[in-house]
Coordinates of C-alpha atoms in Angstrom, one line a residue:
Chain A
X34 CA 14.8 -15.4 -0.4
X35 CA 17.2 -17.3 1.7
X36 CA 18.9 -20.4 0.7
X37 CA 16.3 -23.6 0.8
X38 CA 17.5 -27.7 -0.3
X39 CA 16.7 -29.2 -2.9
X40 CA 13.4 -30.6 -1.4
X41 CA 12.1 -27.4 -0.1
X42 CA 12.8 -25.6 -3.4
X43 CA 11.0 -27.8 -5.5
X44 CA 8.0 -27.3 -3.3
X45 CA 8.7 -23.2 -4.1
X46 CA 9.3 -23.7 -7.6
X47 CA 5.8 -25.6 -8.2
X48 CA 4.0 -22.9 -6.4
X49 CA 6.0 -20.1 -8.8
X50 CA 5.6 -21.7 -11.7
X51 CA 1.9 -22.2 -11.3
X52 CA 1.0 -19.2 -10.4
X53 CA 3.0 -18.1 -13.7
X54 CA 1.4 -19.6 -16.5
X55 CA 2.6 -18.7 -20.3
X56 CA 5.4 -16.5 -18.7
X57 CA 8.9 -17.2 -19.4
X58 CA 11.1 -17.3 -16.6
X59 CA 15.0 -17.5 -17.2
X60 CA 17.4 -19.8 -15.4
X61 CA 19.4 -16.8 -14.3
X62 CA 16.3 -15.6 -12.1
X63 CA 15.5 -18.7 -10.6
X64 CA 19.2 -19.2 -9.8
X65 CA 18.9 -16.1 -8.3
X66 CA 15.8 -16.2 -6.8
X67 CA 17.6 -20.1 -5.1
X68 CA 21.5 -19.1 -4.6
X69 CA 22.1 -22.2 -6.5
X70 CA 23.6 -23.4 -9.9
X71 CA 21.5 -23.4 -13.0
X72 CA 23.0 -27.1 -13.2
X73 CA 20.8 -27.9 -10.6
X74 CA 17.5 -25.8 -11.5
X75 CA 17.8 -27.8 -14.6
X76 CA 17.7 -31.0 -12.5
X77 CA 14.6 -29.6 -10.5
X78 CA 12.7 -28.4 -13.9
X79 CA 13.3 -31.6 -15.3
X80 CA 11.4 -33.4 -12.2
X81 CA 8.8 -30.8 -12.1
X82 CA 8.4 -31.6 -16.1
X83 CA 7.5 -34.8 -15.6
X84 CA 5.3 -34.9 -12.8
X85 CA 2.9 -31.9 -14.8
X86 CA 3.3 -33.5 -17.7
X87 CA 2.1 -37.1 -16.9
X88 CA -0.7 -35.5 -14.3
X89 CA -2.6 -33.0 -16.8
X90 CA -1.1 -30.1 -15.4
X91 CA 0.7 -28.5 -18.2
X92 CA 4.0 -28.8 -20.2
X93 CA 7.2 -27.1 -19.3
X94 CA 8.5 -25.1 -23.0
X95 CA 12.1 -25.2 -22.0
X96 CA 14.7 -23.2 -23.8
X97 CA 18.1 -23.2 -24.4
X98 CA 21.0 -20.9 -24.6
X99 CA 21.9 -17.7 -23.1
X100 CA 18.1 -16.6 -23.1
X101 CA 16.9 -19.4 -22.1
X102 CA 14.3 -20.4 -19.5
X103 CA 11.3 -22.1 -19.1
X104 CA 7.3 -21.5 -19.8
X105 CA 4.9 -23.1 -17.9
X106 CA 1.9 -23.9 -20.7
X107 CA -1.2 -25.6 -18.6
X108 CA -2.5 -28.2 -20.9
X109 CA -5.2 -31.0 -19.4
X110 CA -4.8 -34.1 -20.2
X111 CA -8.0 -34.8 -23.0
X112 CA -8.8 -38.3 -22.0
X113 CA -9.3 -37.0 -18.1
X114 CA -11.4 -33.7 -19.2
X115 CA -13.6 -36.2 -21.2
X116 CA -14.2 -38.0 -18.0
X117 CA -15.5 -34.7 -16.4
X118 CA -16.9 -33.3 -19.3
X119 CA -19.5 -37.0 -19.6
X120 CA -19.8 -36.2 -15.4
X121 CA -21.0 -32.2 -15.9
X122 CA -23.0 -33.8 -19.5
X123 CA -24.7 -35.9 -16.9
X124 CA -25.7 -33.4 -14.5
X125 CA -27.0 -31.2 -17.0
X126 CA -29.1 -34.0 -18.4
X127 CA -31.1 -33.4 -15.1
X128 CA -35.2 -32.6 -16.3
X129 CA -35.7 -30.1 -13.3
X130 CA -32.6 -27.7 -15.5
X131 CA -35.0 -27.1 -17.9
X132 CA -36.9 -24.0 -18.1
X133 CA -39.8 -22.4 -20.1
X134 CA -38.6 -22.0 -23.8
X135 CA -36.3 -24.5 -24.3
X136 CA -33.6 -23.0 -22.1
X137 CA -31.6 -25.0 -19.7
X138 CA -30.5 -23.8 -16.1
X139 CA -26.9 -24.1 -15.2
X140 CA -26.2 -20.9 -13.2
X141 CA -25.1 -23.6 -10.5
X142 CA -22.0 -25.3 -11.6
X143 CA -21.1 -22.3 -13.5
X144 CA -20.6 -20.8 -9.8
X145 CA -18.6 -23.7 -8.7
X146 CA -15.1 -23.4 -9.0
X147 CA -13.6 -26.9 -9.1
X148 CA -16.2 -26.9 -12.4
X149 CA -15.1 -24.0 -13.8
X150 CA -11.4 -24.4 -13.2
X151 CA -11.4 -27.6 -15.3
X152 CA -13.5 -25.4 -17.8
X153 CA -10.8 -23.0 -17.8
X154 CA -8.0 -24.9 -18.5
X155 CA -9.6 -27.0 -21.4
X156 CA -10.1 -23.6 -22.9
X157 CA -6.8 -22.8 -22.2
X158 CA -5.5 -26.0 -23.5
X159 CA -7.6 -25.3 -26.6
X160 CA -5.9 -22.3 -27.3
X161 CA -2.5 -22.5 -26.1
X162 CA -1.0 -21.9 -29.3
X163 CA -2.6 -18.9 -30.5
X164 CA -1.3 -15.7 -29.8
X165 CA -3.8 -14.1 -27.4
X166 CA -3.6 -10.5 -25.8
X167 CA -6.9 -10.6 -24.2
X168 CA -9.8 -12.3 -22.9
X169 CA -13.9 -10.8 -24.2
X170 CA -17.0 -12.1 -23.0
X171 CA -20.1 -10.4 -22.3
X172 CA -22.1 -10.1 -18.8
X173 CA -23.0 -11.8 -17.0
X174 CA -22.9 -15.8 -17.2
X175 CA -19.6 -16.1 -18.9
X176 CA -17.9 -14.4 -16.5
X177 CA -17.0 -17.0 -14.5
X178 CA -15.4 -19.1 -17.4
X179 CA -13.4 -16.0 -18.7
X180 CA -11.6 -15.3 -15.8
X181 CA -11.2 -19.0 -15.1
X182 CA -9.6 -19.0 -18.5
X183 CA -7.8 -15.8 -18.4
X184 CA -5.8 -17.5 -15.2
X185 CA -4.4 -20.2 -17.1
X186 CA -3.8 -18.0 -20.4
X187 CA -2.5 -15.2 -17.9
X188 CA -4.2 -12.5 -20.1
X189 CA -6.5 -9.8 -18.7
X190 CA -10.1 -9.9 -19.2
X191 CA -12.9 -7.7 -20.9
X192 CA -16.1 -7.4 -20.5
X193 CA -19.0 -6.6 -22.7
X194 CA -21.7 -4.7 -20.8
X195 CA -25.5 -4.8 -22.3
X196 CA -25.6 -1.2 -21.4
X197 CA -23.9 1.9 -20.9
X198 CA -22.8 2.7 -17.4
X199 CA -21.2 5.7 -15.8
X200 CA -18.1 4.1 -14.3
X201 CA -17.0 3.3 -17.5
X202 CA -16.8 6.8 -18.8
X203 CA -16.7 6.2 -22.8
X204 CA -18.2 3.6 -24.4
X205 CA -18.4 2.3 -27.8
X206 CA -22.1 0.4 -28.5
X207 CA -23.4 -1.5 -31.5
X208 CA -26.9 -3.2 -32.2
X209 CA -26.9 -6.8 -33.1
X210 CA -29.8 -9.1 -33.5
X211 CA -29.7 -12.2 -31.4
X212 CA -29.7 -15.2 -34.3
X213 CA -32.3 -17.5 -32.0
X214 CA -34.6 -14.7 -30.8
X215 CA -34.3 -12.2 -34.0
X216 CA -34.5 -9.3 -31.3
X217 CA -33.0 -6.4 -31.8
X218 CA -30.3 -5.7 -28.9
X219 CA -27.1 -3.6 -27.9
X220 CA -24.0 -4.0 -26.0
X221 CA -21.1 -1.9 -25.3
X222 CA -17.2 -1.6 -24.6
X223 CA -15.4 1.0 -22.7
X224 CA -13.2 2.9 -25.4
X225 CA -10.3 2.3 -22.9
X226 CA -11.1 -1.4 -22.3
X227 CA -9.2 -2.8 -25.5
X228 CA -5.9 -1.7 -26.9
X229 CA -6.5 -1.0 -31.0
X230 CA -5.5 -4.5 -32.7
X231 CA -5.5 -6.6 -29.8
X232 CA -5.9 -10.5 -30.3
X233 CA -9.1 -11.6 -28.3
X234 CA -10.6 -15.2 -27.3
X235 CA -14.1 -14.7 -27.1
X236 CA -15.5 -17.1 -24.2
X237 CA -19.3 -17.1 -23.3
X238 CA -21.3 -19.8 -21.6
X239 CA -23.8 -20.8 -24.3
X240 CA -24.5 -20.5 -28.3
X241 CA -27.7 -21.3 -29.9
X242 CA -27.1 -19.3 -33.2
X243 CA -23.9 -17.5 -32.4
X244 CA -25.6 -13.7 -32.6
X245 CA -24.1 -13.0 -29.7
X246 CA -20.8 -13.8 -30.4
X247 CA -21.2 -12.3 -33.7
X248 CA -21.8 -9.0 -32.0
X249 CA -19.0 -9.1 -30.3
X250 CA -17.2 -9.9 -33.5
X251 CA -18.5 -6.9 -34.7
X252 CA -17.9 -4.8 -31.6
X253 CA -13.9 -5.9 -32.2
X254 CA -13.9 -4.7 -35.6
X255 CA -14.7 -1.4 -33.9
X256 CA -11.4 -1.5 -32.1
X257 CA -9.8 -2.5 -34.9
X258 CA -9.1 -5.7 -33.1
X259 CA -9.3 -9.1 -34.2
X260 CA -10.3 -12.6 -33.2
X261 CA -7.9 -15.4 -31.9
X262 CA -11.0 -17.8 -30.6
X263 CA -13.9 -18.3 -29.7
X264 CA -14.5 -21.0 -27.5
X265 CA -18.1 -21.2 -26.0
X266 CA -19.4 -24.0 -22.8
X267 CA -22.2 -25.4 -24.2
X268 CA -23.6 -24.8 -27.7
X269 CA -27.1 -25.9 -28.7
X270 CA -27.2 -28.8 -31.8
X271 CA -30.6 -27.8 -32.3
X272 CA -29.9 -25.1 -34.8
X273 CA -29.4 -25.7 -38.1
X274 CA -25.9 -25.4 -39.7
X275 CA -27.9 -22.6 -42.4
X276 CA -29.1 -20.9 -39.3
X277 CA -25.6 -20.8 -37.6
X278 CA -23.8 -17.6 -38.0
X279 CA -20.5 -18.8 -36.5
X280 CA -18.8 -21.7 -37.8
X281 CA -15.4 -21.9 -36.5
X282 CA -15.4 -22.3 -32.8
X283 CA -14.8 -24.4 -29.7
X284 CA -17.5 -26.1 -27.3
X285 CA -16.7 -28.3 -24.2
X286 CA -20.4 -29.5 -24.2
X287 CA -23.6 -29.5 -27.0
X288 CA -27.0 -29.7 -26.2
X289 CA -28.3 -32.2 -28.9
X290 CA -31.7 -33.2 -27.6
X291 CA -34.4 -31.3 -25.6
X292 CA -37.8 -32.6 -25.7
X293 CA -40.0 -30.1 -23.3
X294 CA -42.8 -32.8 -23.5
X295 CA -40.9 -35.4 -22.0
X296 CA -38.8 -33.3 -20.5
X297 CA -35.8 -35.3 -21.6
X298 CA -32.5 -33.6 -22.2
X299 CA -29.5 -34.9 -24.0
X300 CA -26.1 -33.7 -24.2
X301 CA -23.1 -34.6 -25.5
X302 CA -19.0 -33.5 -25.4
X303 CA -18.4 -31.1 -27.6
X304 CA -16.5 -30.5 -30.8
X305 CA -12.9 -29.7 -28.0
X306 CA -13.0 -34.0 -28.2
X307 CA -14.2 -34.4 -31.4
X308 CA -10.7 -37.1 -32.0
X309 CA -11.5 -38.6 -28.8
X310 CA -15.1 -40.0 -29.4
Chain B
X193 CA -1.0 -43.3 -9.8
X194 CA 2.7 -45.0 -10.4
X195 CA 5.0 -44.7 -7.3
X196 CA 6.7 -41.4 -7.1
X197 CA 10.2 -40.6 -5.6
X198 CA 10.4 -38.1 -3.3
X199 CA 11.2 -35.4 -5.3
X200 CA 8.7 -35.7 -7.7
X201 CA 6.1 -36.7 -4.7
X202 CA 6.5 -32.7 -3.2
X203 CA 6.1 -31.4 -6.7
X204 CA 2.6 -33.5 -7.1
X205 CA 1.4 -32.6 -3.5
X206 CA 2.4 -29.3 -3.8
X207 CA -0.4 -29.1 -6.8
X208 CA -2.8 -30.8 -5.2
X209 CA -2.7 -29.2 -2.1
X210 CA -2.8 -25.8 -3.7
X211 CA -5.9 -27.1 -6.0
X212 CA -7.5 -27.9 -2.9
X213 CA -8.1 -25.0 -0.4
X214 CA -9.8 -25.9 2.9
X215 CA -10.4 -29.5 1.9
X216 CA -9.3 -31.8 4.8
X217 CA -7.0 -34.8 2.8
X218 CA -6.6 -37.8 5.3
X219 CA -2.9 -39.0 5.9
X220 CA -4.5 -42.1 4.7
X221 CA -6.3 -41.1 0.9
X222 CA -2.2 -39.7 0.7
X223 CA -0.8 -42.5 1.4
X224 CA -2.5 -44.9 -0.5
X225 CA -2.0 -42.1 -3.6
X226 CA 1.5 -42.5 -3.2
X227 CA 2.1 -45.7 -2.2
X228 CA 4.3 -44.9 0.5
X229 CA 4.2 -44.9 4.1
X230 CA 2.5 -42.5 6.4
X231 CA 5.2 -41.4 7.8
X232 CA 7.1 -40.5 4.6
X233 CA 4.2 -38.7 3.9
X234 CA 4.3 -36.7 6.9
X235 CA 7.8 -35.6 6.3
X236 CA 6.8 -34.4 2.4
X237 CA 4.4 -32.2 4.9
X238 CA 6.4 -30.9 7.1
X239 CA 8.5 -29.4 4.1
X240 CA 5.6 -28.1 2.6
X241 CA 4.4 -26.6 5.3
X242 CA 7.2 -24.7 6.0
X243 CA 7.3 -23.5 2.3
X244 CA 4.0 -22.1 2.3
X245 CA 4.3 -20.3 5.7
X246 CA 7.6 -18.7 4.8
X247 CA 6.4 -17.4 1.7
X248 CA 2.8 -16.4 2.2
X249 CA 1.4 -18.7 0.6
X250 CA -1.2 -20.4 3.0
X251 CA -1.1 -22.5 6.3
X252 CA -1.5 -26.2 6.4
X253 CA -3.3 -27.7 9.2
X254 CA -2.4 -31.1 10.4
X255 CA -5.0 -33.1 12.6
X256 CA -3.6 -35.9 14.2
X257 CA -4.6 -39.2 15.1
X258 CA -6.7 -42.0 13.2
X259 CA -8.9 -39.0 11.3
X260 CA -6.1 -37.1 10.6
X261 CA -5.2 -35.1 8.1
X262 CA -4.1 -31.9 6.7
X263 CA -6.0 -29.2 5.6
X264 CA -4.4 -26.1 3.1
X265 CA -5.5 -22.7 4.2
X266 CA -5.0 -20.2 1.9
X267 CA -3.4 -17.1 3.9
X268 CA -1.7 -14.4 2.4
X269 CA 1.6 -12.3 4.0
X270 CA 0.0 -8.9 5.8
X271 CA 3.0 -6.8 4.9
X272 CA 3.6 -8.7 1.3
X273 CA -0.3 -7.8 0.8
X274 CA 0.3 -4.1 2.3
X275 CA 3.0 -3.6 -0.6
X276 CA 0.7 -4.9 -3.4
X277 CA -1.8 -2.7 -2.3
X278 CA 0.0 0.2 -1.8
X279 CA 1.4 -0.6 -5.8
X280 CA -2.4 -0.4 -6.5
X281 CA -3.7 2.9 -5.0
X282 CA -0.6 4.4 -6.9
X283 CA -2.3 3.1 -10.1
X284 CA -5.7 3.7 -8.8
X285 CA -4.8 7.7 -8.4
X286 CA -4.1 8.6 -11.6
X287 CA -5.9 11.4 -13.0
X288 CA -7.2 10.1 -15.5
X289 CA -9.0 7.2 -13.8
X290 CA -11.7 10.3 -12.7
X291 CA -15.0 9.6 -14.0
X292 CA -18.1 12.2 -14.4
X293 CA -19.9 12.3 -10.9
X294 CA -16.5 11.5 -8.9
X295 CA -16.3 7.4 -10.0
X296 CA -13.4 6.2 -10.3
X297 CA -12.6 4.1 -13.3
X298 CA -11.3 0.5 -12.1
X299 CA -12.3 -1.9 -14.5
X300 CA -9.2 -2.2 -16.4
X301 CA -7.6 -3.7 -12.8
X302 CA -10.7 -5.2 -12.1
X303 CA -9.7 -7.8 -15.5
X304 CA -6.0 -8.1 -14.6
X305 CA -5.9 -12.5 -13.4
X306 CA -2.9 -11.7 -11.2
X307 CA -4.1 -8.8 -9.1
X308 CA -7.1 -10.6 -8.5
X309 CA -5.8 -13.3 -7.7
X310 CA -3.8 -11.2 -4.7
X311 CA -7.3 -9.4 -3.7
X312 CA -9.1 -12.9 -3.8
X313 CA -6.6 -14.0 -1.2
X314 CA -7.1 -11.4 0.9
X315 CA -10.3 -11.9 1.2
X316 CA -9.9 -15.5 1.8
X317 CA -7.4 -14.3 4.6
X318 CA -9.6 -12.3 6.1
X319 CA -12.4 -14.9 6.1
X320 CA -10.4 -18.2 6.7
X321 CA -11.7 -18.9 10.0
X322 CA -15.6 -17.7 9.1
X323 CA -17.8 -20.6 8.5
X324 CA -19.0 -20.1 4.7
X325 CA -21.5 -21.9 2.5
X326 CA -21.1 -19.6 -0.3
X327 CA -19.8 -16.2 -1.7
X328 CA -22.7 -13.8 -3.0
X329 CA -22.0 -10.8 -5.3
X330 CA -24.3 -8.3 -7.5
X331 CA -23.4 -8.2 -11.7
X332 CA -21.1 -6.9 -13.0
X333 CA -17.6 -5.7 -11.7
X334 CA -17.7 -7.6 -8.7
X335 CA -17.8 -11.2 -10.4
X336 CA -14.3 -11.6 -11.4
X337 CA -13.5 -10.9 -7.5
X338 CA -15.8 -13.0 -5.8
X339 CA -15.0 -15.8 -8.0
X340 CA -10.9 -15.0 -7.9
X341 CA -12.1 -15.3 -3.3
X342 CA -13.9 -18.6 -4.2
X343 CA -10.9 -20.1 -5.4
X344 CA -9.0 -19.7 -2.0
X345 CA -12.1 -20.4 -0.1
X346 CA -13.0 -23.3 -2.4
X347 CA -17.0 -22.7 -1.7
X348 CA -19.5 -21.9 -5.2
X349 CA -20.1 -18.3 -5.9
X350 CA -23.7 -16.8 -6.7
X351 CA -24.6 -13.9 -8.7
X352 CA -27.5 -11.3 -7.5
X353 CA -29.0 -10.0 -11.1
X354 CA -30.4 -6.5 -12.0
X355 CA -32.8 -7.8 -13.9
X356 CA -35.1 -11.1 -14.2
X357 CA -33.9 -13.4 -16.8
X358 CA -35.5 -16.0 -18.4
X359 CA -32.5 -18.3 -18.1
X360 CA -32.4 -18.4 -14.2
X361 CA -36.1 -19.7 -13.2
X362 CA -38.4 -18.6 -10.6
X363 CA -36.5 -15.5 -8.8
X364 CA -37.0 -13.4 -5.8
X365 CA -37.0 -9.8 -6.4
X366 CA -36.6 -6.8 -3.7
X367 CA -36.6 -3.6 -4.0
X368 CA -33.6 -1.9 -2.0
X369 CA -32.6 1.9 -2.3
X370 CA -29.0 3.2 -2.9
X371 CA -27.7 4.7 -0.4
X372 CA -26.0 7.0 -2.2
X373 CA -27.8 8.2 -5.4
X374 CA -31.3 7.5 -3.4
X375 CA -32.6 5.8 -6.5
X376 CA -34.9 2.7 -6.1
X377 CA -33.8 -0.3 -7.9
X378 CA -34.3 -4.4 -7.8
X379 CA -31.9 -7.5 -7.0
X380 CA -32.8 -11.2 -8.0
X381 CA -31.5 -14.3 -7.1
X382 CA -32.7 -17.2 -8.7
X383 CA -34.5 -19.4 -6.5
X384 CA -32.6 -22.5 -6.7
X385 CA -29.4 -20.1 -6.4
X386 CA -29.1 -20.3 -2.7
X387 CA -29.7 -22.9 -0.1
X388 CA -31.6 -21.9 3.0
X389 CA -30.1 -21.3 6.0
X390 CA -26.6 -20.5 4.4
X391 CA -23.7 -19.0 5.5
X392 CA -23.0 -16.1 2.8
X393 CA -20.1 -14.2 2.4
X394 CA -20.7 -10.7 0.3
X395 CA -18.1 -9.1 -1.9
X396 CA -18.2 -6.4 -4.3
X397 CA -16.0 -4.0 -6.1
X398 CA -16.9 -0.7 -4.6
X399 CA -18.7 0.5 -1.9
X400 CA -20.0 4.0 -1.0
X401 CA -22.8 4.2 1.7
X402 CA -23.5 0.3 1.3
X403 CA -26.8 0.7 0.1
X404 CA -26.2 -2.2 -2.7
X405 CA -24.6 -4.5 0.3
X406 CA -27.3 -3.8 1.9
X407 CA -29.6 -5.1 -0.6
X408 CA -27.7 -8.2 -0.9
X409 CA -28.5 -8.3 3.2
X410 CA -32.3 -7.6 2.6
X411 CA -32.3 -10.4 -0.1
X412 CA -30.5 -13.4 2.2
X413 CA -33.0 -12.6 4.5
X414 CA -35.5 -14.1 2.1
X415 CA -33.8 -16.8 1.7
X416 CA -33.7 -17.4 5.7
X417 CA -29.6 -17.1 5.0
X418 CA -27.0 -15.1 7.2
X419 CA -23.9 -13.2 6.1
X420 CA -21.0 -14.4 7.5
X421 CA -19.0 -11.3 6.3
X422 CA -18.9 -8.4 3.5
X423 CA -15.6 -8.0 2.3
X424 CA -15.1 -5.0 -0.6
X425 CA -12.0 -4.0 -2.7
X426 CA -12.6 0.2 -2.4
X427 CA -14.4 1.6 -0.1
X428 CA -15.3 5.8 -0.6
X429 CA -14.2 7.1 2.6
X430 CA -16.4 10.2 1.0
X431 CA -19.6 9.6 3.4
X432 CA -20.2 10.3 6.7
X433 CA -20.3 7.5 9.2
X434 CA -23.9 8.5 10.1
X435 CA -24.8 8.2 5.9
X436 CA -23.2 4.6 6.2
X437 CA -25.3 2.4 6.0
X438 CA -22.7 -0.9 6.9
X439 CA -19.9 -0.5 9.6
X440 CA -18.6 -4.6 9.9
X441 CA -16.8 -5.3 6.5
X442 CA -13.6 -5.7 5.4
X443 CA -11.8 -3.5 2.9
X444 CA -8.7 -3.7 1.1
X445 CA -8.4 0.3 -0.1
X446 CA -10.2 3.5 1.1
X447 CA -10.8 6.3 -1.6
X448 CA -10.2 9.5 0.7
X449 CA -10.1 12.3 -1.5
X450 CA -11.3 13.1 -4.9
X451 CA -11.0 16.9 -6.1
X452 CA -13.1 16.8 -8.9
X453 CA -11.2 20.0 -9.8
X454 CA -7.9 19.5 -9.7
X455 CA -8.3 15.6 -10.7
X456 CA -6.5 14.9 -7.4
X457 CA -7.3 11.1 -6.0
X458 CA -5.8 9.6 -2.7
X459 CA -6.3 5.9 -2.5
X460 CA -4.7 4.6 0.6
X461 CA -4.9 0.8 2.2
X462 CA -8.2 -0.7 3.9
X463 CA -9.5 -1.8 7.3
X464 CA -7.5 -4.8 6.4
X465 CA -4.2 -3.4 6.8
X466 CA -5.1 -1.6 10.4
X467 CA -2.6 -3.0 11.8
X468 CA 0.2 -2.9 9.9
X469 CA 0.0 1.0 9.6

């Protein structure tokens, strides 16, 4: 790259360290990658620092010493992603989302990717500090918000099929039994989708009573992998806590009133702002 | 938002410009975000302008006068792209990657957030100057791509189903026939998925004779929509251009040989890169 000022390089170091989430990137490399002294790198980090830090962009992990570099962790700032998550609570409030049996349609703003980008970094945010390797979720809704998470974790994504299909050649399958609807069901994981004891954040778009997820629990412990997270969209308050198979997890949004008489709909932030209510 | 100098004032428009693809942002709404002067703010443009053009990153588009603006334009590098790509069909012809019935097995690459981030701006490069209301794709493996392309092309993303599913409403259903396994299967979209009249761009993972694509055609129909382009990430170069059922689309690889055999693969770069070969 040839030689840019200051001005122009903090412009390309924005751009590189965004698009480099969770990666460590050492001094020497940028002073490379810039023909110019770490001296001033650490100047232009320092600016950078501040500006993602008092924006809800992300913290810069800086470190010191002959190994040392800098990490770009994206964080959101909580008290701004309560803002949207009341404004998406609102539009999901809406009485034409709600559909025979109780469920609620959101296919829409789970296709829209400012939505889902702010989705994906308050998962990301959630789980910053866990050590994660990949990223499960099962077709097809959460797809969206798993890759939308995976880009701000920077860890590949997996996904659970509800059948077997050619173009994955092997597959492992197991049958679980969907908590809400007691029905009998199977999904399935390419044997070469997971590496044996990975650490997976499972992300889907809703939870009622968490079968779901617990399948894919279950379909982990078949790659002798284990679980790092789960963090789900929108769960449903209208199960009981007896009822609920899953216990420790993370919502952005829960679904605490549907009344398909009135057609009225409430929901609420979820547990992910449970200090900040 | 407290008054920035400079310095920190490129590293914050850098950000939002990049979270804001194909958005015009008067000089004005800038202006008054930084409390600083027009012209100031023209300058921070100028610089990172030249930033993003140098390094592939996108053009921006300034419009001048009293409904001025600028507008970011995601646009990738041809011959940067070319090398990625090329970096992928080496991965993509490993032996092992051969499937039962000559499919290729891509869904490990298919998860990985940086390389589709690089095929989502392709995409968006070759569809920058196309007038899109939304990006449409059938479950599963294509999700993660049209959503990565929605990002740069900043326009919501809908998913064709399989099936019906309770969850999604009143759907249309067609029947479409693949043009390569001759089966007879059904697409739905859920009603309230997709405006009328829109302007749809299609992308999907793989594409043989195009009898999915074609689906996804038959089914904008009924929603009195137009495709504004098809755009997939392998094409099989295995069919006959009379078996084709699709001749305007954009690809970014070409599977050209597959000797079920001797396990020998050739994946070489799409219709995107004619020129640059």
């Amino acid at each position: 790259m040839k030689k840019l000022k200051r001005s122009a390089r903090l412009v390309e170091m924005t751009q590189y360290l965004l698009a480099r989430p969770h990666t460590l990137i050492s001094l020497t490399a940028f002073a490379d990658r810039y023909q110019s002294a770490k001296s001033s790198i650490s100047e232009d980090l320092a600016i950078i620092k501040e500006v993602f830090e008092g924006e809800g962009i992300g913290d810069l992990h800086t470190l010191a010493g002959a190994a040392g570099g800098v990490r770009f962790i994206p964080r959101c700032d909580k008290a701004m992603a309560l803002e949207k998550i009341k404004e998406m609570c609102r539009q999901l409030e809406q009485p034409d989302r709600l559909l025979p049996g109780g469920y609620l349609y959101m296919t829409d703003l789970l296709g829209q990717p400012a939505l889902l980008q702010e989705a994906g970094q308050m998962f990301a945010t959630a789980f910053a500090d866990r050590e994660i390797d990949a990223i499960m979720t099962v077709e097809t809704k959460g797809i969206p918000l798993a890759y939308a998470t995976s880009l701000f974790l920077n860890v590949p994504v997996v996904i659970v099929r509800r059948d077997h299909k050619v173009t994955e050649g092997s597959v492992v399958s197991i049958n679980y039994v969907s908590g809400s609807t007691k029905r009998i069901q199977t999904m399935s994981l390419a044997r070469r989708g997971l590496r044996e004891q990975s650490r997976v954040l499972i992300i889907d778009d809703f939870m009622k009573a968490g079968g779901t997820i617990q399948g894919m629990i279950d379909l982990l412990h078949e790659f002798r992998a284990v679980v790092a997270g789960v963090g789900v969209f929108v769960e449903s308050g209208e199960i009981d806590n007896e009822e609920r198979l899953l216990h420790d997890y993370v919502s952005l949004a829960r679904l605490t009133e549907v009344d398909l008489k009135t057609r009225h709909i409430t929901v609420q932030p979820g547990n992910f702002f449970k200090e900040e209510q």
